[in-house]
Short mmCIF file of C-alpha atoms in Angstrom, two decimals:
data_model
loop_
_atom_site.label_atom_id
_atom_site.label_comp_id
_atom_site.label_asym_id
_atom_site.label_seq_id
_atom_site.Cartn_x
_atom_site.Cartn_y
_atom_site.Cartn_z
CA LYS A 1 0.00 0.00 0.00
CA ASN A 2 1.37 3.39 -0.98
CA GLU A 3 1.42 5.93 1.80
CA VAL A 4 1.28 8.80 -0.69
CA GLU A 5 -1.14 9.04 -3.60
CA GLN A 6 -1.06 11.71 -6.28
CA SER A 7 -3.60 12.70 -8.88
CA PRO A 8 -3.77 13.04 -11.72
CA GLN A 9 -1.01 10.79 -13.01
CA ASN A 10 -0.79 12.81 -16.23
CA LEU A 11 -1.94 16.34 -16.93
CA THR A 12 -1.94 18.30 -20.15
CA ALA A 13 -2.66 22.01 -20.26
CA GLN A 14 -2.55 24.98 -22.59
CA GLU A 15 -0.20 27.81 -21.77
CA GLY A 16 -1.82 30.23 -19.36
CA GLU A 17 -4.09 27.69 -17.68
CA PHE A 18 -4.35 27.27 -13.91
CA ILE A 19 -3.00 23.88 -12.84
CA THR A 20 -3.81 21.86 -9.73
CA ILE A 21 -2.02 18.70 -8.65
CA ASN A 22 -3.30 16.80 -5.64
CA CYS A 23 -1.58 14.68 -3.01
CA SER A 24 -3.25 12.55 -0.33
CA TYR A 25 -1.44 10.63 2.35
CA SER A 26 -2.52 7.99 4.82
CA VAL A 27 0.07 8.36 7.59
CA GLY A 28 0.92 10.95 10.21
CA ILE A 29 3.44 13.43 8.95
CA SER A 30 5.61 16.26 10.22
CA ALA A 31 6.13 17.83 6.81
CA LEU A 32 5.20 17.44 3.15
CA HIS A 33 7.52 18.24 0.29
CA TRP A 34 6.69 19.21 -3.27
CA LEU A 35 9.46 18.41 -5.71
CA GLN A 36 10.00 18.99 -9.40
CA GLN A 37 11.78 16.45 -11.58
CA HIS A 38 13.13 17.74 -14.86
CA PRO A 39 13.21 15.67 -18.06
CA GLY A 40 16.92 15.04 -17.47
CA GLY A 41 16.04 13.42 -14.14
CA GLY A 42 17.30 15.93 -11.58
CA ILE A 43 15.07 16.72 -8.57
CA VAL A 44 14.52 20.24 -7.27
CA SER A 45 12.80 21.02 -4.00
CA LEU A 46 9.90 23.45 -4.45
CA PHE A 47 8.21 23.61 -1.05
CA MET A 48 8.25 22.07 2.38
CA LEU A 49 4.98 22.50 4.28
CA SER A 50 3.77 21.55 7.72
CA SER A 51 0.65 23.74 7.73
CA GLY A 52 -1.22 26.38 5.75
CA LYS A 53 0.01 27.74 2.48
CA LYS A 54 3.22 28.81 0.80
CA LYS A 55 3.74 30.83 -2.38
CA HIS A 56 6.77 31.23 -4.58
CA GLY A 57 6.28 33.11 -7.80
CA ARG A 58 3.53 31.37 -9.78
CA LEU A 59 3.57 28.31 -7.52
CA ILE A 60 1.29 27.91 -4.52
CA ALA A 61 1.23 24.93 -2.18
CA THR A 62 -1.43 24.27 0.43
CA ILE A 63 -1.88 21.58 3.02
CA ASN A 64 -4.83 20.45 5.14
CA ILE A 65 -3.46 18.35 7.96
CA GLN A 66 -6.89 17.21 9.19
CA GLU A 67 -7.87 15.94 5.74
CA LYS A 68 -4.36 14.62 4.97
CA HIS A 69 -4.33 16.41 1.67
CA SER A 70 -2.10 18.87 -0.13
CA SER A 71 -2.36 20.68 -3.44
CA LEU A 72 0.17 22.30 -5.71
CA HIS A 73 -1.16 25.07 -7.92
CA ILE A 74 0.54 26.70 -10.87
CA THR A 75 -0.92 29.96 -12.06
CA ALA A 76 -0.47 31.17 -15.65
CA SER A 77 1.22 27.92 -16.67
CA HIS A 78 4.06 28.03 -19.17
CA PRO A 79 5.72 25.34 -21.33
CA ARG A 80 8.80 25.57 -19.10
CA ASP A 81 6.63 24.25 -16.24
CA SER A 82 6.49 20.90 -18.05
CA ALA A 83 8.03 18.37 -15.65
CA VAL A 84 7.10 15.65 -13.19
CA TYR A 85 5.82 17.02 -9.88
CA ILE A 86 6.33 14.75 -6.91
CA CYS A 87 4.79 14.83 -3.45
CA ALA A 88 6.82 13.32 -0.62
CA VAL A 89 6.13 13.11 3.10
CA ASP A 90 8.32 13.14 6.19
CA ARG A 91 6.73 10.86 8.79
CA GLY A 92 8.29 12.72 11.66
CA SER A 93 11.41 10.80 12.57
CA THR A 94 14.46 12.88 13.37
CA LEU A 95 16.22 11.09 10.53
CA GLY A 96 14.07 12.72 7.87
CA ARG A 97 13.46 9.80 5.50
CA LEU A 98 10.97 10.75 2.78
CA TYR A 99 8.15 8.61 1.34
CA PHE A 100 7.34 9.47 -2.25
CA GLY A 101 4.28 9.56 -4.43
CA ARG A 102 4.45 8.32 -8.01
CA GLY A 103 4.52 11.81 -9.47
CA THR A 104 2.34 13.79 -11.88
CA GLN A 105 3.62 14.32 -15.41
CA LEU A 106 2.63 17.84 -16.46
CA THR A 107 2.86 18.93 -20.09
CA VAL A 108 2.05 22.53 -20.96
CA TRP A 109 1.55 23.30 -24.66
CA PRO A 110 2.18 26.73 -26.14
CA GLU B 1 22.84 28.67 -3.95
CA PRO B 2 24.62 25.66 -2.41
CA GLU B 3 24.36 22.44 -4.38
CA VAL B 4 24.68 18.71 -3.87
CA THR B 5 27.07 17.43 -6.52
CA GLN B 6 26.93 13.90 -7.88
CA THR B 7 29.42 12.15 -10.13
CA PRO B 8 29.36 10.59 -12.60
CA SER B 9 26.13 11.70 -14.25
CA HIS B 10 25.97 8.46 -16.24
CA GLN B 11 27.64 5.12 -15.64
CA VAL B 12 27.42 1.95 -17.65
CA THR B 13 28.79 -1.18 -16.04
CA GLN B 14 28.80 -4.89 -16.67
CA MET B 15 26.79 -7.20 -14.45
CA GLY B 16 28.87 -8.38 -11.52
CA GLN B 17 31.15 -5.34 -11.49
CA GLU B 18 31.52 -3.01 -8.54
CA VAL B 19 30.47 0.61 -8.88
CA ILE B 20 30.99 3.61 -6.65
CA LEU B 21 28.66 6.55 -6.92
CA ARG B 22 29.97 9.77 -5.48
CA CYS B 23 28.27 12.72 -3.83
CA VAL B 24 29.43 15.95 -2.28
CA PRO B 25 26.69 17.14 0.10
CA ILE B 26 26.25 20.73 1.22
CA SER B 27 29.03 21.52 3.63
CA ASN B 28 27.04 22.43 6.76
CA HIS B 29 24.47 19.65 6.34
CA LEU B 30 24.52 16.83 8.84
CA TYR B 31 22.14 14.24 7.37
CA PHE B 32 22.82 12.43 4.10
CA TYR B 33 20.65 10.12 2.05
CA TRP B 34 20.66 7.88 -0.99
CA TYR B 35 17.49 7.25 -2.95
CA ARG B 36 16.94 5.45 -6.22
CA GLN B 37 14.36 5.60 -8.98
CA ILE B 38 13.92 2.70 -11.35
CA LEU B 39 12.69 3.93 -14.74
CA GLY B 40 8.96 4.61 -14.64
CA GLN B 41 8.67 4.00 -10.89
CA LYS B 42 8.57 6.19 -7.82
CA VAL B 43 11.62 7.30 -5.88
CA GLU B 44 12.60 4.82 -3.16
CA PHE B 45 14.64 5.31 -0.02
CA LEU B 46 17.88 3.36 0.30
CA VAL B 47 19.77 4.66 3.33
CA SER B 48 20.29 7.60 5.64
CA PHE B 49 23.61 8.51 7.25
CA TYR B 50 24.28 10.68 10.28
CA ASN B 51 27.23 11.13 12.59
CA ASN B 52 29.40 8.88 10.45
CA GLU B 53 27.12 5.89 10.58
CA ILE B 54 24.04 4.43 8.93
CA SER B 55 20.99 5.64 10.80
CA GLU B 56 18.31 3.87 8.76
CA LYS B 57 18.22 1.57 5.75
CA SER B 58 15.48 0.04 3.64
CA GLU B 59 15.01 -3.59 2.68
CA ILE B 60 16.53 -2.72 -0.70
CA PHE B 61 19.83 -1.84 0.98
CA ASP B 62 21.19 -5.37 1.33
CA ASP B 63 24.74 -6.62 1.78
CA GLN B 64 25.61 -5.65 -1.79
CA PHE B 65 25.31 -1.98 -0.84
CA SER B 66 27.52 0.10 1.40
CA VAL B 67 27.97 3.78 2.13
CA GLU B 68 30.95 5.70 3.32
CA ARG B 69 31.98 9.21 4.16
CA PRO B 70 35.72 8.80 3.64
CA ASP B 71 36.60 12.44 4.31
CA GLY B 72 34.83 15.61 5.36
CA SER B 73 33.17 16.21 2.02
CA ASN B 74 32.46 13.06 0.00
CA PHE B 75 29.62 10.60 0.56
CA THR B 76 29.74 7.43 -1.52
CA LEU B 77 27.42 4.57 -2.38
CA LYS B 78 29.09 1.31 -3.39
CA ILE B 79 27.35 -1.58 -5.08
CA ARG B 80 29.64 -4.59 -4.81
CA SER B 81 28.36 -6.89 -7.54
CA THR B 82 25.86 -5.16 -9.76
CA LYS B 83 22.75 -6.87 -11.08
CA LEU B 84 20.58 -5.90 -14.02
CA GLU B 85 17.87 -4.78 -11.60
CA ASP B 86 20.25 -2.22 -10.07
CA SER B 87 19.82 -0.12 -13.21
CA ALA B 88 18.22 3.09 -11.97
CA MET B 89 18.76 6.76 -11.27
CA TYR B 90 20.49 7.17 -7.92
CA PHE B 91 19.98 10.41 -6.01
CA CYS B 92 22.04 11.73 -3.18
CA ALA B 93 20.40 14.26 -0.85
CA SER B 94 21.39 16.18 2.22
CA SER B 95 19.54 18.01 4.97
CA GLU B 96 20.85 20.49 7.47
CA MET B 97 19.13 18.96 10.47
CA GLY B 98 17.18 15.93 9.22
CA GLY B 99 13.47 15.52 9.82
CA GLY B 100 11.37 18.65 9.44
CA TYR B 101 14.08 20.50 7.57
CA GLY B 102 14.52 21.16 3.90
CA TYR B 103 16.20 18.74 1.54
CA THR B 104 18.62 19.40 -1.27
CA PHE B 105 18.91 16.74 -3.95
CA GLY B 106 21.76 16.11 -6.31
CA SER B 107 21.14 15.85 -10.03
CA GLY B 108 21.46 12.08 -9.95
CA THR B 109 23.63 9.33 -11.42
CA ARG B 110 22.00 7.20 -14.08
CA LEU B 111 23.39 3.68 -13.64
CA THR B 112 22.93 1.16 -16.43
CA VAL B 113 23.93 -2.43 -15.79
CA VAL B 114 24.40 -4.51 -18.94
#
C-alpha cells in the first residue's frame, strides 16, 4: 500500500491555464515536500509545508493536515513548467526519511 | 545557492562489477541520504547517514550496498556486484538537520547495468 497518492497521473494544459495537482497521504506526517523532476532526471525542491500555504512566484502549495491532503497550484502555466511534480512526506522521525508519491507528469503546450 | 554534486552523471557497467557513486553534500548539512528511482517507478529510499554511521536503511539496501563518508566532504554509495535490476537513477540528498528540515537533492547518477 502506498502511503502517498497523487492525482492526476498525467496532466496536459494549454499555456496560461491554472494547474492543480493533488496529493493525499494515509500516515501521520511532520512535513510534506513538493518536488519537481526535470526531463533530465534531476530533482529540485519546491516547497516544504507543515501547515497552511506557501507561495513562490507562480507556484502555490497548500496543506490540510486534518484531511491529509495537499495541493500544488501553478498559475499562468508556461511550457517551461512541463516536468514531473512529486509529493513526498516526512513521517516525523528525526532522521528525515521521505516517502514518495508516483509523481504527476505535467505537459504545458504553447 | 549551495548544491549537492553527484558524479558521474551516467555510468554503464557490466553485471557483476563493482560501482561507486559519489556525492558531495552541502558543507554544513549533517544528514545524508541515498534514494533510487527505477525507470517509470517512484523514488525509493535506500539509506540515511548521520554522525558517520548508517541511521536507517530500507530492505533494498542489502549486503551488496555500502555507504561511506571517507573524508569531510564526500559521501559514496558502493554496489559490490551489480545486477541488471540495479539499473536506476540514484539520487544523493542532504539536509541540514534531518526531519522537518529542507532537503537538497543532487542531479542524480543514471546507472545502467548490462
